[in-house]
Tab-separated table of C-alpha atoms in Angstrom:
chain	number	residue	atom	x	y	z
A	216	GLN	CA	-101.353	30.043	-100.776
A	217	VAL	CA	-100.869	32.495	-98.214
A	218	GLN	CA	-103.273	35.501	-98.692
A	219	LEU	CA	-103.450	38.719	-96.135
A	220	GLN	CA	-106.628	40.766	-96.410
A	221	GLN	CA	-106.488	44.219	-94.784
A	222	SER	CA	-109.450	46.177	-93.614
A	223	GLY	CA	-110.117	49.490	-91.804
A	224	PRO	CA	-111.033	53.038	-92.186
A	225	GLY	CA	-109.147	55.166	-94.718
A	226	LEU	CA	-109.606	58.374	-93.015
A	227	VAL	CA	-108.466	59.205	-89.191
A	228	LYS	CA	-108.760	62.446	-87.394
A	229	PRO	CA	-105.749	63.784	-85.751
A	230	SER	CA	-105.269	62.803	-82.134
A	231	GLN	CA	-107.139	59.831	-82.867
A	232	THR	CA	-106.405	55.876	-83.151
A	233	LEU	CA	-105.479	54.291	-86.203
A	234	SER	CA	-107.145	50.652	-86.171
A	235	LEU	CA	-106.270	48.265	-89.246
A	236	THR	CA	-106.884	44.406	-89.296
A	237	CYS	CA	-105.011	42.001	-91.350
A	238	VAL	CA	-106.701	38.462	-92.096
A	239	ILE	CA	-104.833	35.547	-92.619
A	240	SER	CA	-105.384	32.422	-94.811
A	241	GLY	CA	-103.322	29.898	-95.849
A	242	ASP	CA	-101.396	30.151	-92.898
A	243	SER	CA	-101.459	30.428	-89.059
A	244	VAL	CA	-100.977	33.642	-86.996
A	245	SER	CA	-99.505	31.320	-84.468
A	246	SER	CA	-97.085	29.658	-87.065
A	247	ASN	CA	-93.790	28.993	-85.407
A	248	SER	CA	-92.058	29.760	-88.614
A	249	ALA	CA	-93.626	33.289	-89.170
A	250	ALA	CA	-94.059	36.578	-88.041
A	251	TRP	CA	-96.624	39.106	-88.867
A	252	ASN	CA	-95.512	42.578	-89.634
A	253	TRP	CA	-96.900	46.031	-90.389
A	254	ILE	CA	-94.979	48.406	-92.649
A	255	ARG	CA	-96.101	51.623	-94.495
A	256	GLN	CA	-94.820	53.678	-97.517
A	257	SER	CA	-95.046	57.402	-97.906
A	258	PRO	CA	-93.557	59.825	-100.168
A	259	SER	CA	-91.708	61.358	-97.417
A	260	ARG	CA	-90.500	58.738	-95.560
A	261	GLY	CA	-90.443	55.743	-97.994
A	262	LEU	CA	-91.039	52.219	-96.847
A	263	GLU	CA	-90.976	52.310	-93.142
A	264	TRP	CA	-91.070	48.858	-90.868
A	265	LEU	CA	-93.480	49.569	-87.738
A	266	GLY	CA	-93.477	46.335	-85.867
A	267	ARG	CA	-94.333	42.708	-85.705
A	268	THR	CA	-95.783	39.728	-83.549
A	269	TYR	CA	-94.835	36.298	-83.508
A	270	TYR	CA	-95.556	33.071	-81.525
A	271	ARG	CA	-92.547	30.960	-80.089
A	272	SER	CA	-94.157	29.144	-77.106
A	273	LYS	CA	-95.287	32.714	-76.163
A	274	TRP	CA	-96.053	35.667	-78.025
A	275	TYR	CA	-93.579	38.429	-78.727
A	276	ASN	CA	-93.596	41.837	-80.250
A	277	ASP	CA	-90.929	44.075	-81.813
A	278	TYR	CA	-91.704	47.821	-82.432
A	279	ALA	CA	-89.742	50.647	-84.148
A	280	LEU	CA	-88.655	53.008	-81.491
A	281	SER	CA	-89.994	55.712	-83.916
A	282	VAL	CA	-93.795	54.810	-83.044
A	283	LYS	CA	-93.131	52.741	-79.754
A	284	SER	CA	-94.788	54.963	-77.539
A	285	ARG	CA	-97.871	54.906	-79.818
A	286	ILE	CA	-98.446	51.210	-81.576
A	287	THR	CA	-99.933	48.114	-80.465
A	288	ILE	CA	-99.747	44.964	-82.483
A	289	ASN	CA	-102.016	42.117	-81.558
A	290	PRO	CA	-102.684	38.471	-82.664
A	291	ASP	CA	-106.265	37.200	-82.732
A	292	THR	CA	-106.018	33.412	-82.887
A	293	SER	CA	-109.903	32.934	-82.876
A	294	LYS	CA	-109.937	34.794	-86.146
A	295	ASN	CA	-106.603	34.150	-87.570
A	296	GLN	CA	-105.845	37.923	-87.816
A	297	VAL	CA	-103.340	40.436	-86.525
A	298	SER	CA	-104.361	44.073	-85.827
A	299	LEU	CA	-102.346	47.360	-85.921
A	300	GLN	CA	-103.392	50.203	-83.275
A	301	LEU	CA	-101.509	53.547	-84.056
A	302	ASN	CA	-102.455	56.243	-81.284
A	303	SER	CA	-102.396	60.014	-81.184
A	304	VAL	CA	-101.797	60.136	-84.968
A	305	THR	CA	-100.836	63.321	-86.793
A	306	PRO	CA	-100.936	64.129	-90.569
A	307	GLU	CA	-97.348	62.766	-90.777
A	308	ASP	CA	-98.916	59.219	-89.907
A	309	THR	CA	-100.499	59.546	-93.508
A	310	ALA	CA	-99.469	56.751	-95.554
A	311	LEU	CA	-100.303	53.276	-97.569
A	312	TYR	CA	-100.301	50.685	-94.846
A	313	TYR	CA	-99.278	47.222	-95.369
A	314	CYS	CA	-99.294	43.604	-93.582
A	315	ALA	CA	-96.382	41.052	-94.319
A	316	ARG	CA	-95.560	37.990	-93.519
A	317	GLU	CA	-92.134	37.266	-92.698
A	318	LEU	CA	-90.752	33.986	-92.703
A	319	THR	CA	-88.090	34.045	-90.103
A	320	SER	CA	-85.743	31.356	-91.204
A	321	ASN	CA	-82.851	31.367	-93.675
A	322	TYR	CA	-82.035	35.318	-92.893
A	323	GLY	CA	-85.917	36.219	-93.113
A	324	ARG	CA	-87.763	37.841	-95.914
A	325	PHE	CA	-91.422	39.180	-96.233
A	326	ASP	CA	-92.917	36.591	-98.817
A	327	PHE	CA	-96.738	37.818	-98.784
A	328	TRP	CA	-98.018	41.066	-98.442
A	329	GLY	CA	-101.396	42.544	-98.180
A	330	GLN	CA	-103.115	44.849	-100.661
A	331	GLY	CA	-102.080	47.922	-98.602
A	332	THR	CA	-104.669	50.475	-97.046
A	333	LEU	CA	-104.318	54.119	-97.524
A	334	VAL	CA	-104.937	55.988	-94.478
A	335	THR	CA	-105.234	59.770	-94.522
A	336	VAL	CA	-104.996	61.669	-91.421
A	337	SER	CA	-106.777	64.866	-91.748
A	338	SER	CA	-109.771	66.649	-89.800
B	22	ASP	CA	-80.532	52.335	-87.304
B	23	ILE	CA	-78.817	50.407	-90.218
B	24	GLN	CA	-79.185	52.996	-93.317
B	25	LEU	CA	-79.048	51.482	-96.521
B	26	THR	CA	-78.328	53.584	-99.721
B	27	GLN	CA	-79.131	52.460	-103.406
B	28	SER	CA	-77.324	53.504	-106.816
B	29	PRO	CA	-78.663	54.394	-109.001
B	30	SER	CA	-81.720	56.068	-107.853
B	31	PHE	CA	-83.229	56.125	-111.461
B	32	LEU	CA	-81.753	54.123	-114.379
B	33	SER	CA	-83.338	54.199	-118.000
B	34	ALA	CA	-82.868	51.163	-119.864
B	35	SER	CA	-84.135	49.154	-123.157
B	36	VAL	CA	-85.813	45.540	-123.333
B	37	GLY	CA	-82.795	42.838	-123.543
B	38	ASP	CA	-80.298	45.263	-121.260
B	39	ARG	CA	-78.483	43.904	-118.859
B	40	VAL	CA	-79.100	46.058	-115.193
B	41	THR	CA	-77.054	46.176	-112.077
B	42	ILE	CA	-78.465	47.919	-108.840
B	43	THR	CA	-76.101	48.348	-105.782
B	44	CYS	CA	-77.234	48.652	-102.299
B	45	ARG	CA	-74.777	49.625	-99.351
B	46	ALA	CA	-75.380	49.178	-95.447
B	47	SER	CA	-73.945	51.678	-93.028
B	48	GLN	CA	-72.925	48.435	-91.099
B	49	GLY	CA	-72.167	44.963	-91.738
B	50	ILE	CA	-75.269	42.881	-92.106
B	51	SER	CA	-73.960	39.654	-93.480
B	52	SER	CA	-76.477	38.225	-95.644
B	53	TYR	CA	-79.477	39.353	-93.932
B	54	LEU	CA	-80.739	41.259	-97.179
B	55	ALA	CA	-83.549	40.687	-99.482
B	56	TRP	CA	-84.527	42.580	-102.635
B	57	TYR	CA	-88.059	43.452	-103.921
B	58	HIS	CA	-89.786	45.104	-106.898
B	59	GLN	CA	-92.953	47.291	-106.786
B	60	LYS	CA	-95.113	48.183	-109.516
B	61	PRO	CA	-97.578	51.374	-109.092
B	62	GLY	CA	-100.747	50.579	-107.164
B	63	LYS	CA	-99.251	46.998	-105.693
B	64	ALA	CA	-97.461	45.896	-102.828
B	65	PRO	CA	-93.793	45.008	-103.039
B	66	SER	CA	-92.913	41.669	-104.319
B	67	LEU	CA	-90.122	39.501	-103.076
B	68	LEU	CA	-87.528	38.611	-105.811
B	69	ILE	CA	-84.138	37.566	-103.640
B	70	TYR	CA	-83.459	36.687	-99.883
B	71	ALA	CA	-80.526	35.951	-98.249
B	72	ALA	CA	-78.949	38.260	-100.729
B	73	SER	CA	-78.543	35.542	-103.227
B	74	THR	CA	-81.395	33.072	-102.928
B	75	LEU	CA	-83.934	33.504	-105.828
B	76	GLN	CA	-87.480	33.377	-104.306
B	77	SER	CA	-89.727	30.634	-105.899
B	78	GLY	CA	-91.519	31.730	-109.174
B	79	VAL	CA	-89.044	34.397	-109.586
B	80	PRO	CA	-87.613	34.415	-113.080
B	81	SER	CA	-83.762	33.439	-113.427
B	82	ARG	CA	-82.953	36.364	-114.932
B	83	PHE	CA	-82.833	37.941	-111.557
B	84	SER	CA	-79.820	37.443	-109.274
B	85	GLY	CA	-78.389	38.840	-106.211
B	86	SER	CA	-74.737	38.908	-104.896
B	87	GLY	CA	-72.788	40.373	-102.268
B	88	SER	CA	-72.436	40.124	-98.049
B	89	GLY	CA	-71.385	42.498	-95.506
B	90	THR	CA	-71.889	46.141	-96.620
B	91	GLU	CA	-72.327	45.946	-100.231
B	92	PHE	CA	-74.891	43.983	-102.438
B	93	THR	CA	-76.105	43.975	-105.954
B	94	LEU	CA	-79.210	43.230	-107.590
B	95	THR	CA	-78.598	42.008	-111.638
B	96	ILE	CA	-81.418	41.567	-114.221
B	97	SER	CA	-79.586	39.641	-117.240
B	98	SER	CA	-81.741	40.678	-119.685
B	99	LEU	CA	-84.505	43.320	-119.039
B	100	GLN	CA	-88.004	42.224	-119.818
B	101	PRO	CA	-91.164	44.767	-120.117
B	102	GLU	CA	-92.776	43.669	-116.869
B	103	ASP	CA	-89.368	44.370	-115.036
B	104	PHE	CA	-89.790	48.195	-115.330
B	105	ALA	CA	-90.641	49.148	-111.586
B	106	THR	CA	-89.193	50.237	-108.614
B	107	TYR	CA	-86.734	48.234	-106.674
B	108	TYR	CA	-85.842	48.204	-103.281
B	109	CYS	CA	-83.336	46.526	-100.807
B	110	GLN	CA	-84.211	45.500	-97.204
B	111	GLN	CA	-82.082	44.450	-94.275
B	112	PHE	CA	-83.004	41.671	-91.714
B	113	ASN	CA	-79.957	41.843	-89.592
B	114	THR	CA	-81.051	44.270	-86.867
B	115	HIS	CA	-84.038	46.027	-85.632
B	116	PRO	CA	-85.498	47.943	-86.745
B	117	PHE	CA	-85.740	46.560	-90.374
B	118	THR	CA	-85.007	49.304	-92.895
B	119	PHE	CA	-85.318	49.497	-96.617
B	120	GLY	CA	-83.374	51.305	-99.131
B	121	PRO	CA	-84.949	54.419	-100.827
B	122	GLY	CA	-85.523	52.534	-104.037
B	123	THR	CA	-84.381	52.526	-107.745
B	124	THR	CA	-86.685	53.250	-110.618
B	125	VAL	CA	-85.934	51.197	-113.684
B	126	ASP	CA	-87.726	53.307	-116.859
B	127	ILE	CA	-88.129	52.491	-120.215
B	128	LYS	CA	-85.271	54.327	-122.381
């Protein structure tokens, strides 16, 4: 059974960097059939996909244009985890953040999700 | 970006009712569509992928259909645990996008 355990601060000051970690158990961050995604949810924006990382002989990343200049998603194979960094945050980045496993075969789906981390951007 | 719209936004129903939710895409997405439900305080949970494939462990009262731009999620006989918010989501093109949700409430 795949489990995704998220951690990271719940409060970030404006202009600073939001950093979250998602520890993977039951699968490998280097899996050739999965991708590791970050998604956020807020009342104003609904569910918003932020980006993903995946390994297919080398590492790839895809990012949403809305955050592309500010976002980095990195795998850590030694700890079997994936991290999210979002720079220069504003109150509009206040949201519930999720990591999710994407199975990339057969049209794709997010089949396992982390528990969610509520991040508030405020001074 | 591909926009997904859902109808209705809100649905009031009784246990045992047949419920249908529609998701429309702003352009064709073949069968690259998934359905999730979400209960308060929980992460979304996968119900259907590839438009009509039931996720392992999901009850057979859930079914999905459609391709291209119009999709439906049907619950054949609503159960108490099905009162939740339902989202469609497309995997055809980046950025992956979600519908705004349909809340199913108890009548």
